[in-house]
PDB file of C-alpha atoms in Angstrom:
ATOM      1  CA  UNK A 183      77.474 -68.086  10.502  1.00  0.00           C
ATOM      2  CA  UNK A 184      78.396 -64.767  11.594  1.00  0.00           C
ATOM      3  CA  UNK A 185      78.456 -63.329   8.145  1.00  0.00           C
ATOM      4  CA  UNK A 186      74.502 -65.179   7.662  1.00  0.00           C
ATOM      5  CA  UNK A 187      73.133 -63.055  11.210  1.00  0.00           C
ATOM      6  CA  UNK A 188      75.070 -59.638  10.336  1.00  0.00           C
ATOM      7  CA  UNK A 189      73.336 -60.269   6.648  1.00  0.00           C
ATOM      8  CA  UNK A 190      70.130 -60.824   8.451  1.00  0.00           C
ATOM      9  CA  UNK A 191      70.443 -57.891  11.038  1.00  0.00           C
ATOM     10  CA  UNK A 192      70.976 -55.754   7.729  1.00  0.00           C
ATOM     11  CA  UNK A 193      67.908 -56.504   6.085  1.00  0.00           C
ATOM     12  CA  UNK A 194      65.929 -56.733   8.942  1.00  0.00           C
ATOM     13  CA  UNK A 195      67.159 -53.159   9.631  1.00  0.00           C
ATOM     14  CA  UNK A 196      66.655 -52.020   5.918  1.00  0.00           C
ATOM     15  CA  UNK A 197      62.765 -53.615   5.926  1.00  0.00           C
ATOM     16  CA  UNK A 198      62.011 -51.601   9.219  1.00  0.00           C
ATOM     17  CA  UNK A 199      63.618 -48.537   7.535  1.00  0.00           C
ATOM     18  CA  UNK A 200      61.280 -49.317   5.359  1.00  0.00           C
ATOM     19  CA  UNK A 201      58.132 -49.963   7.379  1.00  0.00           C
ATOM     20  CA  UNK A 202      59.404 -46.614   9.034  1.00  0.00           C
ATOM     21  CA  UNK A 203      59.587 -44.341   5.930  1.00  0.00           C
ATOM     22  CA  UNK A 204      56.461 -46.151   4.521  1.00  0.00           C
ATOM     23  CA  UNK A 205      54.689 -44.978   8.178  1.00  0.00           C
ATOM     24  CA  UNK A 206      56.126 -41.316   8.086  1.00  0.00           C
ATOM     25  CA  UNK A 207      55.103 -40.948   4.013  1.00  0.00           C
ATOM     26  CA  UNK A 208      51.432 -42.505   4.638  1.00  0.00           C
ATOM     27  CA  UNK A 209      50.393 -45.135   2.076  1.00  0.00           C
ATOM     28  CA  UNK A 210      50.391 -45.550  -1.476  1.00  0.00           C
ATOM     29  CA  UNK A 211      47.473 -46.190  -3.221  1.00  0.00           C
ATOM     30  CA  UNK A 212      43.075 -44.957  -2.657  1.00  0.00           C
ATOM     31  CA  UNK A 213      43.398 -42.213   0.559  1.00  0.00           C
ATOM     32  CA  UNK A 214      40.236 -42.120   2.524  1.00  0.00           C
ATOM     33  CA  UNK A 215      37.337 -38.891   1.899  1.00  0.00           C
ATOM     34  CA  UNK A 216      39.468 -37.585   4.927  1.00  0.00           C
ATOM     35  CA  UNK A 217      42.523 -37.187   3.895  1.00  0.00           C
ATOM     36  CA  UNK A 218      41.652 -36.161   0.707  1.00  0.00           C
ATOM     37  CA  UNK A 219      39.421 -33.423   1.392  1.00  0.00           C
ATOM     38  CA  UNK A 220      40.708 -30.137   1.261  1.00  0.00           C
ATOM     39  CA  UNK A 221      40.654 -27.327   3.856  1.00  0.00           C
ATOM     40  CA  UNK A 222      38.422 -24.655   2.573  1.00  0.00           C
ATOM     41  CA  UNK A 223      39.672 -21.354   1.554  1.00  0.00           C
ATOM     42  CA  UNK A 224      38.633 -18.866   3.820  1.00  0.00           C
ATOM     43  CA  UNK A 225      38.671 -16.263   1.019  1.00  0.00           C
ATOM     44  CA  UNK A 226      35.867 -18.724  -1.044  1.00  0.00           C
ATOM     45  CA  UNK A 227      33.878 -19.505   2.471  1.00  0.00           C
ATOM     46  CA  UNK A 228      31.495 -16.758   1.921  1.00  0.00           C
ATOM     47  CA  UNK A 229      30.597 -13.863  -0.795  1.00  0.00           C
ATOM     48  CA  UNK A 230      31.675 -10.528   0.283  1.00  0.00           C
ATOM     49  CA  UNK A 231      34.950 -10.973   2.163  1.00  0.00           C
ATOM     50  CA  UNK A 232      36.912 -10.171  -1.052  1.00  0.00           C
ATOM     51  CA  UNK A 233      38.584  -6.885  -0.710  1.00  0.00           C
ATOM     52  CA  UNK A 234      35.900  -4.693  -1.941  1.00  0.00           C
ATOM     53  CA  UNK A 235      37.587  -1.725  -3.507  1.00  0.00           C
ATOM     54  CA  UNK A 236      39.298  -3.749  -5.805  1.00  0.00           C
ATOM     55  CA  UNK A 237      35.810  -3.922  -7.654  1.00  0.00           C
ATOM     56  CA  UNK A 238      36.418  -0.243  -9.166  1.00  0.00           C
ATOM     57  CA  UNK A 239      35.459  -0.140 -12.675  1.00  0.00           C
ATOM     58  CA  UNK A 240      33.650  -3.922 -12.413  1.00  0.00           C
ATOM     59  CA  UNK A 241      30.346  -4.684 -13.787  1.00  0.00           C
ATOM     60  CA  UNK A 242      27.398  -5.632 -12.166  1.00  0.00           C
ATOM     61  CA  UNK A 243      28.170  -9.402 -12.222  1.00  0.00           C
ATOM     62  CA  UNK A 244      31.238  -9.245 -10.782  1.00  0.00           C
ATOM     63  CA  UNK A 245      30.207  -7.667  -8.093  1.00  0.00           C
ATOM     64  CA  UNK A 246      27.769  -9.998  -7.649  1.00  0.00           C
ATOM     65  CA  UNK A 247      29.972 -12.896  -7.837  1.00  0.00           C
ATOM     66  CA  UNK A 248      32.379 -11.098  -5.206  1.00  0.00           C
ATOM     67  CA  UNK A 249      30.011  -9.869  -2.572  1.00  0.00           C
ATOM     68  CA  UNK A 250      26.383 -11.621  -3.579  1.00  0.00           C
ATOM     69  CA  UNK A 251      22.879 -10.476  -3.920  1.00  0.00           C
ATOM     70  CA  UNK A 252      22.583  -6.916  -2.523  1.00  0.00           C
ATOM     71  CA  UNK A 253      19.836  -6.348   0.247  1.00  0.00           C
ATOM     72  CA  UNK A 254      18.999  -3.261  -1.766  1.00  0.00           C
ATOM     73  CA  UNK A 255      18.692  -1.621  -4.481  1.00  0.00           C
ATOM     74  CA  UNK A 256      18.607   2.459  -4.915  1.00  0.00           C
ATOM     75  CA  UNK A 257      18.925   4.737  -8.152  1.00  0.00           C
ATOM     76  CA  UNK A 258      20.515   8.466  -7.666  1.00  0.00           C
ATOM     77  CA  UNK A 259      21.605  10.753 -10.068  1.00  0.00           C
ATOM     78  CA  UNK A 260      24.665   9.293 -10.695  1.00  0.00           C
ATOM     79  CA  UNK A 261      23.653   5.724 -11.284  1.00  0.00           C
ATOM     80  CA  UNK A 262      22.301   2.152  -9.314  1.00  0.00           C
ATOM     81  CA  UNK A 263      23.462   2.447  -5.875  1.00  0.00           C
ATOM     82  CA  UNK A 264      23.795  -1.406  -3.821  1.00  0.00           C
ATOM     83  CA  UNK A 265      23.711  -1.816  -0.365  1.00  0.00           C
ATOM     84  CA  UNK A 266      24.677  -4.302   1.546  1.00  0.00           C
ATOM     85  CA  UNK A 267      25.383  -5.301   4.929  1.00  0.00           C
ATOM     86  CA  UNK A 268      29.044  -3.598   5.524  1.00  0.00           C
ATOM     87  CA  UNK A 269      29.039  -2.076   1.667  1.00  0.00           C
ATOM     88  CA  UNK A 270      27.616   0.296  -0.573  1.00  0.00           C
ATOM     89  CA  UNK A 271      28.222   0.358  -4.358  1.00  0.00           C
ATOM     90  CA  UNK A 272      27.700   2.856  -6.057  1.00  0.00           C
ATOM     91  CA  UNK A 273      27.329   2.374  -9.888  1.00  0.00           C
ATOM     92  CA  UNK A 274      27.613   4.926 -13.077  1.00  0.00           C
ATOM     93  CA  UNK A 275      25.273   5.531 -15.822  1.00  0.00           C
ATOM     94  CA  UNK A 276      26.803   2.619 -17.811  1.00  0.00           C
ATOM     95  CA  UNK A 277      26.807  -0.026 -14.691  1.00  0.00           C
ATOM     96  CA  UNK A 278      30.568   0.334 -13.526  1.00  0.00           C
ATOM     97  CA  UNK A 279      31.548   0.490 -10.652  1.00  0.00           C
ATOM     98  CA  UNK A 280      32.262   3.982  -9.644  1.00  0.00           C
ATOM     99  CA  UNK A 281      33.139   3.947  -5.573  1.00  0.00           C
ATOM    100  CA  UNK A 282      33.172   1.219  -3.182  1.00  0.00           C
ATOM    101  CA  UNK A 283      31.944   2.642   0.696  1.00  0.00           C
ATOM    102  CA  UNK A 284      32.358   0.669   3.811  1.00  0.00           C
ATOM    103  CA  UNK A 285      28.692   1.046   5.258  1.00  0.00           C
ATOM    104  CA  UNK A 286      28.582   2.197   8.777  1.00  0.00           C
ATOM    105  CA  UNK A 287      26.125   1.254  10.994  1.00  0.00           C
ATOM    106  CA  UNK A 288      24.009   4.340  12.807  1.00  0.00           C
ATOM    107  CA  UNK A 289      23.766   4.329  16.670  1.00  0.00           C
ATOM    108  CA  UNK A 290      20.649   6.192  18.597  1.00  0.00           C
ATOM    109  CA  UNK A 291      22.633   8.353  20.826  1.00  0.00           C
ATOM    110  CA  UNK A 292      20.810   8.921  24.269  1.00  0.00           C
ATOM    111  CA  UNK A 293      18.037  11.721  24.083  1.00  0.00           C
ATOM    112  CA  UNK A 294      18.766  14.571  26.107  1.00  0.00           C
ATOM    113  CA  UNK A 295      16.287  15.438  28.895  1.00  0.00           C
ATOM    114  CA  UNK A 296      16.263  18.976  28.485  1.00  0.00           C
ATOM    115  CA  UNK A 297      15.887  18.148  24.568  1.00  0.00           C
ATOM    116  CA  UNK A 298      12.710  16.617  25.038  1.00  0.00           C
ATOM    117  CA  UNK A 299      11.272  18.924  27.238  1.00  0.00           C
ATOM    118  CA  UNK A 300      12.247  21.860  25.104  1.00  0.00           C
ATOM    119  CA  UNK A 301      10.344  19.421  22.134  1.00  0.00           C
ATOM    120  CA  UNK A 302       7.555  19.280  24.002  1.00  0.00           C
ATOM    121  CA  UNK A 303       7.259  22.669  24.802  1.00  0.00           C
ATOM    122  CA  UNK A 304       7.579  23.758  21.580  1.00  0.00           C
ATOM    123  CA  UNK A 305       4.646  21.004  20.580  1.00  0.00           C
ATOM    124  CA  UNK A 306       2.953  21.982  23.280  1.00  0.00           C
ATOM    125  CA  UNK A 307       3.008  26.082  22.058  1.00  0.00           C
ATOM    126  CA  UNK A 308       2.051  24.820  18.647  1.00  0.00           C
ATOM    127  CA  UNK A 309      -0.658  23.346  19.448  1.00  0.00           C
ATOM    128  CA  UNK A 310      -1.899  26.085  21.437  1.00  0.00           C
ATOM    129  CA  UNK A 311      -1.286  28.466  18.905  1.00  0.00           C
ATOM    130  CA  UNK A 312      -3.380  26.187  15.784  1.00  0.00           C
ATOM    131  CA  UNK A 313      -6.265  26.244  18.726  1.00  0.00           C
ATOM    132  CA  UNK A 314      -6.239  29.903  19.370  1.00  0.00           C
ATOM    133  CA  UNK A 315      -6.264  30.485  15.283  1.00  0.00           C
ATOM    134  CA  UNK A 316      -9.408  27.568  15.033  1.00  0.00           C
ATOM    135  CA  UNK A 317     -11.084  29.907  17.877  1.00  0.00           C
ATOM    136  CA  UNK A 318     -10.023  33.439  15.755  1.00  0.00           C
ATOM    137  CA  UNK A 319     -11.474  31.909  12.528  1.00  0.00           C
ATOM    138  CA  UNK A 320     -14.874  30.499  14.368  1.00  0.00           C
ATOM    139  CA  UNK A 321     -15.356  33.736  16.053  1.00  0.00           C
ATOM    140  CA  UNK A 322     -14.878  35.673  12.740  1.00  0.00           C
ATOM    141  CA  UNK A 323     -17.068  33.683  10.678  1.00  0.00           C
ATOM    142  CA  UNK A 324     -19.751  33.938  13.504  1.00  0.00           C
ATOM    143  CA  UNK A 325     -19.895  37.935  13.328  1.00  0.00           C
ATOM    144  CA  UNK A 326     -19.979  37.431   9.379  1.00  0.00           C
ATOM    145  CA  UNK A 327     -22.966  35.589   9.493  1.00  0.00           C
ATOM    146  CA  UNK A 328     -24.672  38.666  12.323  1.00  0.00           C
ATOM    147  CA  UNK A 329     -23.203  40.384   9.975  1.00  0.00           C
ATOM    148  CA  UNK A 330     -24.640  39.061   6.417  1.00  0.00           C
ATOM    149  CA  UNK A 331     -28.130  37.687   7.593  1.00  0.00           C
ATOM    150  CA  UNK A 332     -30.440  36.749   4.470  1.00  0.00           C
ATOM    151  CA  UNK A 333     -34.046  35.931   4.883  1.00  0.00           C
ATOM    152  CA  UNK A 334     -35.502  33.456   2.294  1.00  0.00           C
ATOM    153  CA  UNK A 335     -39.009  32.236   3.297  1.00  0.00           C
ATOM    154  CA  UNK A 336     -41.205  32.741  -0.115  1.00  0.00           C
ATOM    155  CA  UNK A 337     -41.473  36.515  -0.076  1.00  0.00           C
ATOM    156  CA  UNK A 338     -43.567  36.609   3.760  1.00  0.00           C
ATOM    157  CA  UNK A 339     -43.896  39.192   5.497  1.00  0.00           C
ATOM    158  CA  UNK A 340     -40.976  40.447   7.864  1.00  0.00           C
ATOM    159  CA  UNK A 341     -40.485  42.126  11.446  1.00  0.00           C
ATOM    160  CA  UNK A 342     -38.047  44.588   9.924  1.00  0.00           C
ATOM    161  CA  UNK A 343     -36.597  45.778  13.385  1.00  0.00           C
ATOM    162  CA  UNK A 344     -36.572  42.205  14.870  1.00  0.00           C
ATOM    163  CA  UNK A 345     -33.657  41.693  12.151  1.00  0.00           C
ATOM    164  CA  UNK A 346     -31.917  44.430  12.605  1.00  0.00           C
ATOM    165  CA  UNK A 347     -28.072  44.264  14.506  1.00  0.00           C
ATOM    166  CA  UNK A 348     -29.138  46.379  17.811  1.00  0.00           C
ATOM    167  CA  UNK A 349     -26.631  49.606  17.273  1.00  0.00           C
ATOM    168  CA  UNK A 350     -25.735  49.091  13.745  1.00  0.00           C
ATOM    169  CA  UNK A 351     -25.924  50.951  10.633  1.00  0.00           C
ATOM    170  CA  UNK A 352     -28.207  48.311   9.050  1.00  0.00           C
ATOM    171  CA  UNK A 353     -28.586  48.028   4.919  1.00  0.00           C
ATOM    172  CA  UNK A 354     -31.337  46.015   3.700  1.00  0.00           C
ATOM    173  CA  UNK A 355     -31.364  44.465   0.635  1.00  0.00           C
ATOM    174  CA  UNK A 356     -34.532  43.565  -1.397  1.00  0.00           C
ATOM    175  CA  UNK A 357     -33.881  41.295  -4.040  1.00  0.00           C
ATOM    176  CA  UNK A 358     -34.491  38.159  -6.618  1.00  0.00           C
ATOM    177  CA  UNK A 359     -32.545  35.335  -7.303  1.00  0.00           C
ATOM    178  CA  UNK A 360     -33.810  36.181 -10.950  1.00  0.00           C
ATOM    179  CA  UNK A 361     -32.165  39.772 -10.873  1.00  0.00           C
ATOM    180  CA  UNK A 362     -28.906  40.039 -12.764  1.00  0.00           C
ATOM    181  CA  UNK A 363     -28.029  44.037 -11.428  1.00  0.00           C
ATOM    182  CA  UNK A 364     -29.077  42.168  -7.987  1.00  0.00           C
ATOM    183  CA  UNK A 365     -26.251  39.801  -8.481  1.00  0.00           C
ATOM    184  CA  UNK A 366     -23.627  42.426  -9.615  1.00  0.00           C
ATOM    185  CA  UNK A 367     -24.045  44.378  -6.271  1.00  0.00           C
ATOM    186  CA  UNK A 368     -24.638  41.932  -3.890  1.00  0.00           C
ATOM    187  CA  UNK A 369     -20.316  41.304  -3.427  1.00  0.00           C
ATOM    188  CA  UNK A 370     -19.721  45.274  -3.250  1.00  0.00           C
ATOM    189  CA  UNK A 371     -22.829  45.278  -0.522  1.00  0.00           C
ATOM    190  CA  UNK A 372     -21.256  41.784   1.218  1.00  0.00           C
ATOM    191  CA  UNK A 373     -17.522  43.542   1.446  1.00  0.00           C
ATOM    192  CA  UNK A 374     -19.005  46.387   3.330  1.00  0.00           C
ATOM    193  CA  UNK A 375     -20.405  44.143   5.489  1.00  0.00           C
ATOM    194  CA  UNK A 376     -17.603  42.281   5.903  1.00  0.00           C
ATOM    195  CA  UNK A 377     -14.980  44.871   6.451  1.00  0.00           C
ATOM    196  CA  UNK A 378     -16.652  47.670   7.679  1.00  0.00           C
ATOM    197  CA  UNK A 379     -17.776  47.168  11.856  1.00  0.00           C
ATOM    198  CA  UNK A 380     -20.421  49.425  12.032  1.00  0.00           C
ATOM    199  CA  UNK A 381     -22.548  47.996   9.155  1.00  0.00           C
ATOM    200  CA  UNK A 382     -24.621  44.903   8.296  1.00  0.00           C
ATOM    201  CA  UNK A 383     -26.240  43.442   5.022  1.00  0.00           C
ATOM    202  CA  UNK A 384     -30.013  42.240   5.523  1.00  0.00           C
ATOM    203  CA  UNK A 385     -30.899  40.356   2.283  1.00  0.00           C
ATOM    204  CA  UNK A 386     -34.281  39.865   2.025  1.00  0.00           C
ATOM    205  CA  UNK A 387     -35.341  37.542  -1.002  1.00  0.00           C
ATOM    206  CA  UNK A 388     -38.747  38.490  -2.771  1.00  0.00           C
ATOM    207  CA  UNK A 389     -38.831  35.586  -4.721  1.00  0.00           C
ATOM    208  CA  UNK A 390     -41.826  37.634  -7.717  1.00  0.00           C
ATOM    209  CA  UNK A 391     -44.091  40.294  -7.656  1.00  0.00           C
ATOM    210  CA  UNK A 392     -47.117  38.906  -6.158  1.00  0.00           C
ATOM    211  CA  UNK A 393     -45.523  37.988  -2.863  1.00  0.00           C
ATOM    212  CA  UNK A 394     -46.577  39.825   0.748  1.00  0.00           C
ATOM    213  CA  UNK A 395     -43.468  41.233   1.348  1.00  0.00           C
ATOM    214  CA  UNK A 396     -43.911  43.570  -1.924  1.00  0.00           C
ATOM    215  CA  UNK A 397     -46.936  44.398  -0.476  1.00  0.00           C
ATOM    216  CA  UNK A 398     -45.509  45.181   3.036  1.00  0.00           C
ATOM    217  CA  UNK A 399     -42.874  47.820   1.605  1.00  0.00           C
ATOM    218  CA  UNK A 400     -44.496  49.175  -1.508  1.00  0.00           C
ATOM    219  CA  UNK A 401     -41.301  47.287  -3.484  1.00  0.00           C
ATOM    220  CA  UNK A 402     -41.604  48.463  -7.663  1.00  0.00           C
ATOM    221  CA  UNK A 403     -37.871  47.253  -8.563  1.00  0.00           C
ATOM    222  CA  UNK A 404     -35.350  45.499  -7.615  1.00  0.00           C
ATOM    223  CA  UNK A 405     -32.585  45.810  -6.515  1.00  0.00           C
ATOM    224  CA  UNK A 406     -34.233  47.668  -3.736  1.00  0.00           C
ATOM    225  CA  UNK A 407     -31.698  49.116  -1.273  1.00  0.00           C
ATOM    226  CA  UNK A 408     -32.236  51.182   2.030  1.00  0.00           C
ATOM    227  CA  UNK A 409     -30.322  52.209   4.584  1.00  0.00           C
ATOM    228  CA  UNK A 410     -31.157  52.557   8.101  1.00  0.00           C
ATOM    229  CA  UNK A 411     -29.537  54.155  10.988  1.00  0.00           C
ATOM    230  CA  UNK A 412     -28.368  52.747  14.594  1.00  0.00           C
ATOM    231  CA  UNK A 413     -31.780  53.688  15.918  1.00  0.00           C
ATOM    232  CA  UNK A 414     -33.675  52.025  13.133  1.00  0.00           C
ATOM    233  CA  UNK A 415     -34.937  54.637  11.308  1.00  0.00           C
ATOM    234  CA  UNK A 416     -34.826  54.836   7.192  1.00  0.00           C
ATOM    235  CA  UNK A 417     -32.172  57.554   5.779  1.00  0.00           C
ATOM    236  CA  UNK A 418     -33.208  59.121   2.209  1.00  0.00           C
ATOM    237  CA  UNK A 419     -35.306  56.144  -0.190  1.00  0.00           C
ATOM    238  CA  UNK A 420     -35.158  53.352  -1.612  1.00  0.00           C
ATOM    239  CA  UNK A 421     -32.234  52.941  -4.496  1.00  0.00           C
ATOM    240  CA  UNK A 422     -30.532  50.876  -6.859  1.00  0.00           C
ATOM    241  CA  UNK A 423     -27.236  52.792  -6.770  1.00  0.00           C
ATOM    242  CA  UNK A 424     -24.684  51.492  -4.738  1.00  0.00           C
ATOM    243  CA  UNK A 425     -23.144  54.765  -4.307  1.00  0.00           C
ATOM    244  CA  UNK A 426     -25.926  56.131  -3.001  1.00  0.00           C
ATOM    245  CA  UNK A 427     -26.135  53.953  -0.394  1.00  0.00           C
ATOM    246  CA  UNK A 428     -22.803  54.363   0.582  1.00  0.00           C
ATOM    247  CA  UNK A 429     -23.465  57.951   0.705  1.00  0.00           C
ATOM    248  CA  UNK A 430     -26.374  56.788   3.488  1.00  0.00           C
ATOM    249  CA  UNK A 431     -24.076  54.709   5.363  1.00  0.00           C
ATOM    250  CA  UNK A 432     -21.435  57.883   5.790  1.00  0.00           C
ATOM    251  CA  UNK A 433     -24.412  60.117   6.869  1.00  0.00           C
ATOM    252  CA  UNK A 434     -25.798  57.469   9.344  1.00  0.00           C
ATOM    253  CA  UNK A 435     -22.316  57.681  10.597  1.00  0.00           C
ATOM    254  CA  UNK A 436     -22.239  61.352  11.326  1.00  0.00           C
ATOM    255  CA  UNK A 437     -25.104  61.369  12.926  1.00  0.00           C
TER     256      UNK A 437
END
């Protein structure tokens, strides 16, 4: 009887032994979604944690396939450059991988005061410079045009003096928009105007010959030049040499 409860204790003791290792080892047979499902990696959890230089020499796919879809794409001289959020790859001519950059992020740095107002004053100096050179140019091409007058009103009759440039050496200028010599002087008669203080151009268009104005000054040919002095009054007669009326202009000068 003795032997019968010791056998009993024994196998009682082996079956928990059992029961205990079966507990610790978990069971045999299906395991639930829980326990079967695996930890992801956190190298696979997301594109672009992979150690990036290691893609030296790579293609474009695996790149791709290491770090994802680039947020941009450039092209430089040496190849496709890809940018991402912490990377730039830069590619060669045949799509290799040539350098691998860790991208930095750029931070505004606080303007300085004295900066800005130095900007501004510079802006500011600028702008008053572009206003004074508006007012320059205005001002010149005003005194070109007292300078360069030209009367076109079908060949009427004109109040010569009225036209004149009070105190000017004044050279007036019959002519025809039909006149080829009158086209061929008019720029050497407009740059004396132009550059020389003391003179002005009075163009007076006679548009043909049966017009008052050819009346008025007795006008046989054209170009028909004459120069008068600062008081008005007619030096030497009419030409149609430009060198003659320069001559005119230096005596009205002297005088």
């Amino acid at each position: 009887m003795y032997i019968l409860v010791a056998g009993r204790g024994v196998a009682g003791s082996d079956a928990t032994e059992r029961e205990k290792n079966s507990s610790d080892s978990g069971p045999v047979g299906i395991l639930s979604p829980s326990a079967t499902a695996s930890k992801p990696s956190s190298t696979d959890s997301k594109p672009g944690t992979r150690d990036a230089q290691s893609l030296a020499g790579r293609g474009t796919d695996e790149v791709e396939a290491a770090l994802g879809k680039p947020s941009g794409k450039l092209q430089n001289a040496q190849g496709a450059l890809w940018l991402y959020a912490e990377w730039r790859v830069q590619f060669d001519a045949d799509n290799h991988v040539l350098k691998v950059e860790k991208d930095q992020p750029m931070r505004l740095s606080k303007l300085d005061p004295q900066f800005v107002a130095s900007s501004d004053a510079v802006a500011k100096g600028a702008y008053a410079r572009a206003a004074a050179d508006d007012a320059a140019r205005a001002k010149a091409a005003e005194l070109q045009k007292e300078r360069i007058r030209i009367v076109s009103d079908g060949g009427q009759e004109v109040d010569l003096p009225s036209l004149m440039a009070p105190g000017k050496i004044t050279i007036v200028d019959f002519y025809a928009e039909w006149c080829g010599p009158c086209r061929r002087i008019s720029p050497q008669l407009e740059q004396m105007a132009k550059t020389d203080p003391d003179v002005t151009l009075l163009k007076i268009d006679i548009v043909n010959w049966n017009t008052p104005v050819i009346r008025q000054f007795g006008i046989q040919s054209v170009p028909n030049m004459r120069v008068f002095d600062r008081t008005g009054k007619q030096l030497g007669d009419a030409t149609h040499d430009v060198s003659l009326v320069m001559k005119s202009v230096e005596q009205a000068k002297g005088s």
